[in-house]
PDB file of C-alpha atoms in Angstrom:
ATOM      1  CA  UNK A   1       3.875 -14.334 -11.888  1.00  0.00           C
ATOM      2  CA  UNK A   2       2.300 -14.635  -8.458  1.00  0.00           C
ATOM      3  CA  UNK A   3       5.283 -17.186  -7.548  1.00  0.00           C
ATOM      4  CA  UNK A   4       7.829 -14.438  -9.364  1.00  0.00           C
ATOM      5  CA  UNK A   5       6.546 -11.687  -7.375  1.00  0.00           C
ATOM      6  CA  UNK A   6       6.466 -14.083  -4.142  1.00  0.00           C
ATOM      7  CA  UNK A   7       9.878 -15.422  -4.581  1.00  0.00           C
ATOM      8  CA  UNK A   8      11.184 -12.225  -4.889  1.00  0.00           C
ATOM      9  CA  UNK A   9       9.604 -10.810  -1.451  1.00  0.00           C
ATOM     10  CA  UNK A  10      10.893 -13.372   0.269  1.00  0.00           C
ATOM     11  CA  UNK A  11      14.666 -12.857  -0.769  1.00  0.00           C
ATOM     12  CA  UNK A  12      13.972  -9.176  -0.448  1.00  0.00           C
ATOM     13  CA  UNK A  13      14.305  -7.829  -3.550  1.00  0.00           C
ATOM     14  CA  UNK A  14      12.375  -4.617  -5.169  1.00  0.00           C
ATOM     15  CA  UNK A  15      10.456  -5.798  -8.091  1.00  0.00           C
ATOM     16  CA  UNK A  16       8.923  -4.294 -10.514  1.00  0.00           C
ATOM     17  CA  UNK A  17       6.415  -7.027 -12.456  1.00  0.00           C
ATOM     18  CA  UNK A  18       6.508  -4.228 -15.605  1.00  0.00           C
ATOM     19  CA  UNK A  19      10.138  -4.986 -16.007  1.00  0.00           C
ATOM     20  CA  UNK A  20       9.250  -8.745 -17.580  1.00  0.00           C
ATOM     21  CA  UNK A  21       7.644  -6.877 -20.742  1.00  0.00           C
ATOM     22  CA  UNK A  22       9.843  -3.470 -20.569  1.00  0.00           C
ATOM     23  CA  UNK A  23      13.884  -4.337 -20.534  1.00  0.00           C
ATOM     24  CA  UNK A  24      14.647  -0.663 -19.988  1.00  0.00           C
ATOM     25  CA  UNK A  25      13.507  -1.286 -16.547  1.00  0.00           C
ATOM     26  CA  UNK A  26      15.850  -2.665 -13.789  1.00  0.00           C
ATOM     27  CA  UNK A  27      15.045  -5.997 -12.636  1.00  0.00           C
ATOM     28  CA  UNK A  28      16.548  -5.991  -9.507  1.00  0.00           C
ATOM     29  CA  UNK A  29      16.913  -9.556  -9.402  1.00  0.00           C
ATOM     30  CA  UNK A  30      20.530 -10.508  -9.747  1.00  0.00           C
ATOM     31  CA  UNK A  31      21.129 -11.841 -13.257  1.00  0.00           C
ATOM     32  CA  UNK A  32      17.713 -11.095 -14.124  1.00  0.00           C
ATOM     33  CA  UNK A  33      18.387  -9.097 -17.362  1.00  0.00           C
ATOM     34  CA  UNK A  34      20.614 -12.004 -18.636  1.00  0.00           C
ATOM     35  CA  UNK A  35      17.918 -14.134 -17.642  1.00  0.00           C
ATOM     36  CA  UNK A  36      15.202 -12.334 -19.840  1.00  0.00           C
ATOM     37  CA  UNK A  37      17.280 -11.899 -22.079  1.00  0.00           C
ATOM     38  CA  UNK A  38      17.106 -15.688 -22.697  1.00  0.00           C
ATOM     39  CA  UNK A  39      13.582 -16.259 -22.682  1.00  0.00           C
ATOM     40  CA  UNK A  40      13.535 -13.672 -25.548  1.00  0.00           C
ATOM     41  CA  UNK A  41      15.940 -15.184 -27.306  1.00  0.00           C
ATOM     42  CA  UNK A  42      14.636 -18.897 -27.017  1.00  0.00           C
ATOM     43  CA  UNK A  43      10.891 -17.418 -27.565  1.00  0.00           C
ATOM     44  CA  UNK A  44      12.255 -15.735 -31.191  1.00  0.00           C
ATOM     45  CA  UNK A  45      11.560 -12.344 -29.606  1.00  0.00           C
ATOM     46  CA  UNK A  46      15.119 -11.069 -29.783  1.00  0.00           C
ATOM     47  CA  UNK A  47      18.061 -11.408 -33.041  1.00  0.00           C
ATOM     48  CA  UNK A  48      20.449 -11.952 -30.019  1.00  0.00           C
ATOM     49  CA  UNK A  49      22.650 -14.785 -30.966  1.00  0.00           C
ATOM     50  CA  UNK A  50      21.484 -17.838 -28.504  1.00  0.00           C
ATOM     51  CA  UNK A  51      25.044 -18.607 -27.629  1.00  0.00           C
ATOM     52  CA  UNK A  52      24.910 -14.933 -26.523  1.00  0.00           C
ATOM     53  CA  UNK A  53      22.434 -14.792 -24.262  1.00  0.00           C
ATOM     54  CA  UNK A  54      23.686 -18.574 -22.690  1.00  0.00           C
ATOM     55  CA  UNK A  55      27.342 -17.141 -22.065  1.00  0.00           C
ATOM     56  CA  UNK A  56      25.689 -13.950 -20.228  1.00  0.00           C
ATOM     57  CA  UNK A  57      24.031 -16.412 -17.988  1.00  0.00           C
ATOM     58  CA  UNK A  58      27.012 -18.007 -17.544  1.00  0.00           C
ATOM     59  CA  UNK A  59      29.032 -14.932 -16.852  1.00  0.00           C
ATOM     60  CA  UNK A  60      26.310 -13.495 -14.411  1.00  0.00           C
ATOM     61  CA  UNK A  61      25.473 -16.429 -12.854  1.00  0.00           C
ATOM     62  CA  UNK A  62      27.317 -19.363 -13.361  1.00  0.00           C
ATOM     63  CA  UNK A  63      26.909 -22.715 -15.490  1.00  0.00           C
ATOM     64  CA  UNK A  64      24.833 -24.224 -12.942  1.00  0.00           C
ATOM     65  CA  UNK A  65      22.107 -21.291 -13.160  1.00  0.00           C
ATOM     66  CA  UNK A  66      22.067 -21.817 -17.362  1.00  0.00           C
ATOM     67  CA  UNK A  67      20.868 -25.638 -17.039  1.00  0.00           C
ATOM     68  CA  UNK A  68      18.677 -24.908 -14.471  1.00  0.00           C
ATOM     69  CA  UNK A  69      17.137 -21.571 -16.655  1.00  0.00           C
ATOM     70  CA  UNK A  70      16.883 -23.519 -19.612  1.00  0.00           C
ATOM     71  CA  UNK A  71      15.010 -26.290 -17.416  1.00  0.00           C
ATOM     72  CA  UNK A  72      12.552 -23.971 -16.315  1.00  0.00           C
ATOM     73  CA  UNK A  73      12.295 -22.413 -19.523  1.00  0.00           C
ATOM     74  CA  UNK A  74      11.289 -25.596 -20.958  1.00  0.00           C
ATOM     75  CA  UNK A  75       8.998 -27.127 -18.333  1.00  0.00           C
ATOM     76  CA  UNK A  76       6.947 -23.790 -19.102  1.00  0.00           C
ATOM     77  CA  UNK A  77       6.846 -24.109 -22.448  1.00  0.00           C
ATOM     78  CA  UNK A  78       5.799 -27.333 -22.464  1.00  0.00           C
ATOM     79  CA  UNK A  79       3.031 -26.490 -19.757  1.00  0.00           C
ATOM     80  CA  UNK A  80       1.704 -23.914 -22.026  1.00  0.00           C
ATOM     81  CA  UNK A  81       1.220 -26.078 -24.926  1.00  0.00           C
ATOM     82  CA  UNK A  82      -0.557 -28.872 -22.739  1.00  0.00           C
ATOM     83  CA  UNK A  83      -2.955 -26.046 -21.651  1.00  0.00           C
ATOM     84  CA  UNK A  84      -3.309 -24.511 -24.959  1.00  0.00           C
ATOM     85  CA  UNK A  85      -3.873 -27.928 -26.746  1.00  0.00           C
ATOM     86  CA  UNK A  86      -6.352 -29.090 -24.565  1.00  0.00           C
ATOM     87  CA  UNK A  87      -8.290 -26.201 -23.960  1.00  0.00           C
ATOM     88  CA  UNK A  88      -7.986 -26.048 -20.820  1.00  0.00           C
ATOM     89  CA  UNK A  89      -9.971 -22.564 -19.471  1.00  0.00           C
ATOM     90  CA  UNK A  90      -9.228 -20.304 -17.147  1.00  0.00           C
ATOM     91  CA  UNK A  91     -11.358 -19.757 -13.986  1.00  0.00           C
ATOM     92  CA  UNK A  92     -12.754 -16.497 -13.391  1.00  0.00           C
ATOM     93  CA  UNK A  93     -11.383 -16.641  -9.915  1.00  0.00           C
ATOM     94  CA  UNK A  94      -7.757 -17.159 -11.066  1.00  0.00           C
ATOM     95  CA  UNK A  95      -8.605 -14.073 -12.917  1.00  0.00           C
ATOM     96  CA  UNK A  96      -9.870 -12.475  -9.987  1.00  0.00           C
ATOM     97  CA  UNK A  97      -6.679 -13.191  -8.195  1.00  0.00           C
ATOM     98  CA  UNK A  98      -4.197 -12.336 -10.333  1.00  0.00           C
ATOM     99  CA  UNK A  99      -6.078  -9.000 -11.688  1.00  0.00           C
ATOM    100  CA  UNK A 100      -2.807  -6.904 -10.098  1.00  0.00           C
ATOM    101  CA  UNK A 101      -0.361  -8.977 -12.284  1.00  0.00           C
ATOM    102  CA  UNK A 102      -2.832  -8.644 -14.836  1.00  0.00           C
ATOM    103  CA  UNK A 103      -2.805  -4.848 -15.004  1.00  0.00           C
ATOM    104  CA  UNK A 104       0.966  -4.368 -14.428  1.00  0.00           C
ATOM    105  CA  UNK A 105       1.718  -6.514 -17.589  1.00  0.00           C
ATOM    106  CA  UNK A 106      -0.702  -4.999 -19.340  1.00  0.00           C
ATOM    107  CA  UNK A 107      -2.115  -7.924 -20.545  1.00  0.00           C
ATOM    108  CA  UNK A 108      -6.110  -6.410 -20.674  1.00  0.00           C
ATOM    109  CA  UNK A 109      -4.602  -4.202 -23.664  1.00  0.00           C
ATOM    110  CA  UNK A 110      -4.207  -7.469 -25.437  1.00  0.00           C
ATOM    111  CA  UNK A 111      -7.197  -8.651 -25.577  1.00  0.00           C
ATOM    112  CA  UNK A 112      -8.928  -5.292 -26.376  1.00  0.00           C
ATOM    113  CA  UNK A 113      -6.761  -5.525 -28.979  1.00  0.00           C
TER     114      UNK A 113
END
């Protein structure tokens, strides 16, 4: 998220880090709807046909921007898995660091359960 948030600084966009769990909110990333979109359709979050959600992409952003969203959406998930199979922990300083992003995603509410 840190990169996200970075990335989008630097091309000067407004942000919002709430708007990756809350699609009534404006990205203001261009394509960036589309783009979620995708994730939760690829993540089984969403009933949104696939071919959907590819030909938004498309539509928004070109055919160019769907490989290279579907790259990235696979290199993650495959990071994720490496990390969750192995175990591998998270530091508490990493923690520390990203306890904005933390907050704004609401992601302490999950583990309080």
């Amino acid at each position: 998220m840190r990169m996200l948030r970075e990335s989008a600084i630097s091309f000067g966009y407004d942000l919002d880090l709430a708007t990756v769990g809350d699609p009534a909110i404006p990205t203001a990333i261009p394509g960036g709807n589309a783009l979620l979109d995708l994730v939760d359709v690829a993540l089984g979050k969403s009933d949104k046909p696939l071919l959907d959600a590819q030909q938004a992409i498309i539509n928004t952003l070109g055919p160019e921007a769907l490989v290279d969203a579907a790259a990235v959406l696979g290199n993650f998930e495959m990071m994720n898995r490496v990390a969750e199979g192995t175990g591998i922990p998270i530091p508490q300083q990493s923690i520390d660091r990203e306890s904005e992003i933390v907050a704004a995603l609401g992601l302490l509410d999950l583990i309080k359960g």
